Tab-separated table of C-alpha atoms and ligand atoms in Angstrom:
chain	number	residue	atom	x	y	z
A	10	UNK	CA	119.011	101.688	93.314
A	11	UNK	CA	120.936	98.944	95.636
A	12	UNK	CA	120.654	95.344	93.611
A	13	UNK	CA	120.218	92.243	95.829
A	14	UNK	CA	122.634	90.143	95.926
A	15	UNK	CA	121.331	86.252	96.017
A	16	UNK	CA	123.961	84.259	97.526
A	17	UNK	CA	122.149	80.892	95.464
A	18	UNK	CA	123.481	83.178	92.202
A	19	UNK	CA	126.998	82.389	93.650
A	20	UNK	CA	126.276	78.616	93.228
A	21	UNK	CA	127.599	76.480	90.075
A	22	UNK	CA	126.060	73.171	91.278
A	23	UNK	CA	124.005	72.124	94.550
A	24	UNK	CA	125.764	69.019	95.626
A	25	UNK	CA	123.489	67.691	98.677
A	26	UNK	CA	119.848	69.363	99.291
A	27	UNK	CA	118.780	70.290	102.157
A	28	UNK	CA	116.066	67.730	102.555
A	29	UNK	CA	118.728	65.101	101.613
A	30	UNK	CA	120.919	66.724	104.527
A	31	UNK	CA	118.280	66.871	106.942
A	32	UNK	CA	117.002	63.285	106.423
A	33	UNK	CA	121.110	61.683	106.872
A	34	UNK	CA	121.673	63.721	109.598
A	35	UNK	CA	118.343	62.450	111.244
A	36	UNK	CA	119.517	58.793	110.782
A	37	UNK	CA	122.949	60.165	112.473
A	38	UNK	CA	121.071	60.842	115.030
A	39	UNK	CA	119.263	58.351	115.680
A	40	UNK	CA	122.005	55.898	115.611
A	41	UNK	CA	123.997	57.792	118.088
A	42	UNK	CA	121.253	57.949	120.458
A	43	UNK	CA	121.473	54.532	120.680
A	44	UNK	CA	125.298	53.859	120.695
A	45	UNK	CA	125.019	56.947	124.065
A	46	UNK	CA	121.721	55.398	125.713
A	47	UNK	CA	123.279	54.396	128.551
A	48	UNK	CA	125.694	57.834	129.053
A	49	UNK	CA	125.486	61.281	128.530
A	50	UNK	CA	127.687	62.143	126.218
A	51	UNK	CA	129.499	65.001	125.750
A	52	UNK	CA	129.338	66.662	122.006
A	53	UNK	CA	132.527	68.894	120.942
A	54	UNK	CA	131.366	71.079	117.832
A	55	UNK	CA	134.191	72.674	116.390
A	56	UNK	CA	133.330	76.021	115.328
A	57	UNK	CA	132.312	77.980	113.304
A	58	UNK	CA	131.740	75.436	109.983
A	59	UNK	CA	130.197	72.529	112.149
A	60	UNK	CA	127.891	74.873	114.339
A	61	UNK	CA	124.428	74.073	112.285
A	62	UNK	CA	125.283	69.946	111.790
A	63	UNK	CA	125.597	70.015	115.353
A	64	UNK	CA	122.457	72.037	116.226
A	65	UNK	CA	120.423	69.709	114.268
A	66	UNK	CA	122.300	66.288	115.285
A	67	UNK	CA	121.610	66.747	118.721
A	68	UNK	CA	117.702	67.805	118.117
A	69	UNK	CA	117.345	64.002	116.450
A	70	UNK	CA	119.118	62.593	119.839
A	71	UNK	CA	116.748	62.517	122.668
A	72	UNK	CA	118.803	61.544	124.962
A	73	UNK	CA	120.710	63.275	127.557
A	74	UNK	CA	123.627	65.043	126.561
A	75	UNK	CA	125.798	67.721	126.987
A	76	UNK	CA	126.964	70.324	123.861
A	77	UNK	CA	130.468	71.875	124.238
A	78	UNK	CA	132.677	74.206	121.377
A	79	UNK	CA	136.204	74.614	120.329
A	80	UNK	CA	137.346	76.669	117.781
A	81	UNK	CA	140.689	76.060	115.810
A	82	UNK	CA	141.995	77.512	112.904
A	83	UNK	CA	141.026	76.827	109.588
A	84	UNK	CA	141.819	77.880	106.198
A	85	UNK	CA	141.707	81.719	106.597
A	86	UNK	CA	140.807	83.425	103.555
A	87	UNK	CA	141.811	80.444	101.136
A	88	UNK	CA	140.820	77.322	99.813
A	89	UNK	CA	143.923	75.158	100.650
A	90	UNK	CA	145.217	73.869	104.031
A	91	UNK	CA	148.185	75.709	105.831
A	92	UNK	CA	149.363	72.466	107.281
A	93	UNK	CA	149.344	74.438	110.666
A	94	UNK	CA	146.641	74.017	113.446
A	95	UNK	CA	146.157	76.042	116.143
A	96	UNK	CA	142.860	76.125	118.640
A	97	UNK	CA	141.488	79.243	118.901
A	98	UNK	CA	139.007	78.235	121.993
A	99	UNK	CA	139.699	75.588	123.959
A	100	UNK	CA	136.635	73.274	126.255
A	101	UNK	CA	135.968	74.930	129.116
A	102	UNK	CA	135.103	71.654	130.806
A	103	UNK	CA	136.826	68.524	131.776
A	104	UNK	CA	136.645	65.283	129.664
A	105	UNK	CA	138.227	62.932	131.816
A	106	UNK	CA	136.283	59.435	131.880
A	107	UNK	CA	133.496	61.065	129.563
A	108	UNK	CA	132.332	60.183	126.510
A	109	UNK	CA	133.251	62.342	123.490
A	110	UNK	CA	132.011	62.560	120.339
A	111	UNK	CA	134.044	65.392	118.130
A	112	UNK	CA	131.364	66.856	115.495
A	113	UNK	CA	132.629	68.177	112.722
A	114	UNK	CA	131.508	69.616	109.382
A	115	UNK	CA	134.392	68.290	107.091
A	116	UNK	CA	137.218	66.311	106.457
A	117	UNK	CA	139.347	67.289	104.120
A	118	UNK	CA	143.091	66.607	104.548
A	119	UNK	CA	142.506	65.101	107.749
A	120	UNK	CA	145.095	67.158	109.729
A	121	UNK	CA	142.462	68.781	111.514
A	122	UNK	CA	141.012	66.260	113.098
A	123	UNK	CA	144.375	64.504	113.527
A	124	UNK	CA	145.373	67.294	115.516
A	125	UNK	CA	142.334	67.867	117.862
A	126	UNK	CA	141.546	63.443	118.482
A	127	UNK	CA	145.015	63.440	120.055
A	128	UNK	CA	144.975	66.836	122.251
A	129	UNK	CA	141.536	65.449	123.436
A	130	UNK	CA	142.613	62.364	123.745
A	131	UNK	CA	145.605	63.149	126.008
A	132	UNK	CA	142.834	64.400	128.248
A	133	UNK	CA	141.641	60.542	128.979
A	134	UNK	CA	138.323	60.399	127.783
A	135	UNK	CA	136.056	57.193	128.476
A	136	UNK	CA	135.776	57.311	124.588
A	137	UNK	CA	136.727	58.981	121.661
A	138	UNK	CA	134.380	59.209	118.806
A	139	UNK	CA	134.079	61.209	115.380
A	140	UNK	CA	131.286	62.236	113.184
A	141	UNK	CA	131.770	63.805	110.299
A	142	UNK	CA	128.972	65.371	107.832
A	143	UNK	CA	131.360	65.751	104.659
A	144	UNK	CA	134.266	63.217	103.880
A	145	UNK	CA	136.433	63.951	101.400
A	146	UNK	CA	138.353	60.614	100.639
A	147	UNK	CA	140.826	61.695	97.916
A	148	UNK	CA	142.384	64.835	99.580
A	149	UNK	CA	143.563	62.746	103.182
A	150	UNK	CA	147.081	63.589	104.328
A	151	UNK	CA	146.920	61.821	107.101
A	152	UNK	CA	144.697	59.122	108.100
A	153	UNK	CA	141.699	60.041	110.608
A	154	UNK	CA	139.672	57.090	112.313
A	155	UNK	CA	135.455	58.518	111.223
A	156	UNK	CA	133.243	56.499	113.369
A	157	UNK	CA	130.514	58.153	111.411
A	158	UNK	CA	130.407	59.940	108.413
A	159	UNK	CA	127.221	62.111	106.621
A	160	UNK	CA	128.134	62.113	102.835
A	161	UNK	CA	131.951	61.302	101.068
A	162	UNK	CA	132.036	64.052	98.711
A	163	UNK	CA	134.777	65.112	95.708
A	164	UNK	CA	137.711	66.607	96.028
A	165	UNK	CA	136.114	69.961	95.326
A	166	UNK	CA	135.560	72.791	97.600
A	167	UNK	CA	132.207	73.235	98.989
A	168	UNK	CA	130.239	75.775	101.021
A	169	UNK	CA	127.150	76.234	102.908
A	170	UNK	CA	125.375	74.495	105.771
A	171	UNK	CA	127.689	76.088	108.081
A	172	UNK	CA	131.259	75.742	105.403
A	173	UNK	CA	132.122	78.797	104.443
A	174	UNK	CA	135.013	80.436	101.791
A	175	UNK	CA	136.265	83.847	103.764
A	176	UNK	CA	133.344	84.012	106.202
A	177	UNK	CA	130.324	83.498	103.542
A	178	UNK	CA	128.180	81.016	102.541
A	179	UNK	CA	127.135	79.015	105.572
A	180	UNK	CA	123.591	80.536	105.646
A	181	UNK	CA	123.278	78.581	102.676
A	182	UNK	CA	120.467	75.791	103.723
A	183	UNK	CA	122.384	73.265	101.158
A	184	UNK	CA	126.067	72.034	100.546
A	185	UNK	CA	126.700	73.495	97.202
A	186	UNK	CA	130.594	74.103	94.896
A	187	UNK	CA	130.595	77.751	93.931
A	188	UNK	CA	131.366	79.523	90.588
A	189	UNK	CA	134.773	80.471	89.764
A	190	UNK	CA	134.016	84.066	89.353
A	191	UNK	CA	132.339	83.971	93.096
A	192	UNK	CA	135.935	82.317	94.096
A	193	UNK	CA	137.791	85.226	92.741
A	194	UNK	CA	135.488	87.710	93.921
A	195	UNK	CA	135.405	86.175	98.251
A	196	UNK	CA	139.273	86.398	97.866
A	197	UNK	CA	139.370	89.703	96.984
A	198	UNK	CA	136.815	91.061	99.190
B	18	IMP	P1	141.401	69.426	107.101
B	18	IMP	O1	142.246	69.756	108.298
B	18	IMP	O2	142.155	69.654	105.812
B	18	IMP	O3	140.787	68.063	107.154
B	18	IMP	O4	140.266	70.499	107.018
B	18	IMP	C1	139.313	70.648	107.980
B	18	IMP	C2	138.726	72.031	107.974
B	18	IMP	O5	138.995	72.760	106.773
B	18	IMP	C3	137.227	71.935	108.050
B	18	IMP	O6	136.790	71.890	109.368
B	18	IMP	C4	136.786	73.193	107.337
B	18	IMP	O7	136.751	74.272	108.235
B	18	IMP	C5	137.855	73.438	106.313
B	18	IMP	N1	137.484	72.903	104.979
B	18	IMP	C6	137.963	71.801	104.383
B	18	IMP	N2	137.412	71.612	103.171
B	18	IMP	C7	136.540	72.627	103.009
B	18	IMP	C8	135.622	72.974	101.952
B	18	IMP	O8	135.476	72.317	100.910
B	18	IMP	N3	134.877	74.096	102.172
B	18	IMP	C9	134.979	74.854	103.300
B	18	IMP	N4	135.810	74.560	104.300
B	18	IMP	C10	136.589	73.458	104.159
């Protein structure tokens, strides 16, 4: 007989809940609905890890707006940063004399985001904004400029709400650090 697998059996320690999630990212919300009253801003998710913070940021703004993806390339089937960035999908629409806000799940050594604020930038923008869910402080190569950041976190690696280790764990409803035997066993798989 087939065993379920659980993926909350995975999970050493749930670091934010997902009623404490869903309450910051309503504040997000609503404090970007009024910084974009007067626009309509245009939202860059980068995909895949940011794709649920996004979906429920821009249900708390009630404003008008306009949702747009890119996809670059993350760690790949590791937990450390290759130092390389590469977009794997680029906007299909202009920016020029828009507002932008870049949405992303996580900040980790910043070269990300360093990367993808000055290839959008170059694309002259009215503005220029980040918000981060997840900030973590202590592992920043380079610096980033967060206009507006969910939770700073350790310098541990996390998954769920969209973060993932080799493609699982962002159906996880909560931001959670996984057991080391879970580690081993998404590397090998
Ligand atoms: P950075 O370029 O090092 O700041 O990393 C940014 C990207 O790395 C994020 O968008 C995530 O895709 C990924 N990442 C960084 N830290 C974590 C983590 O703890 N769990 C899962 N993915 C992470």
């Amino acid at each position: 007989m087939k065993t379920t697998v659980r993926l909350d059996d995975s999970i050493a320690e749930v670091l934010i809940e997902a009623d404490v999630l869903q309450d910051r990212v309503k504040e997000l919300g609503a404090r970007l609905s009024v910084l974009y009253k007067d626009s309509v801003p245009i939202l860059v998710g980068v995909l895949k890890g940011a794709a649920p913070f996004l979906v429920d940021l821009m249900r708390a703004m009630p404003i008008p707006l306009q949702v747009e993806f890119m996809a670059v390339s993350s760690y790949g089937r590791n937990t450390q940063h290759s130092g390389v960035v590469r977009i794997l999908m680029d906007l299909v629409v202009g920016i020029e004399g828009r507002d932008v806000l870049i949405v992303e799940d996580i900040v980790d050594t910043g070269l990300t985001l360093d990367y993808l604020r000055s290839y959008l930038e170059n694309q002259n923008p009215r503005s220029l904004r980040i918000v981060a869910l997840l900030d973590k402080v202590e592992a920043r190569r380079v610096a980033v400029p967060l206009d507006y950041v969910g939770f700073q976190i350790p310098n541990e690696f996390v998954v769920g709400y969209g973060l993932d280790l080799a493609e699982q764990y962002r159906n996880l409803p909560y931001i959670g650090i996984l057991k080391a035997l879970a580690v081993a066993e998404a590397l090998r798989s």
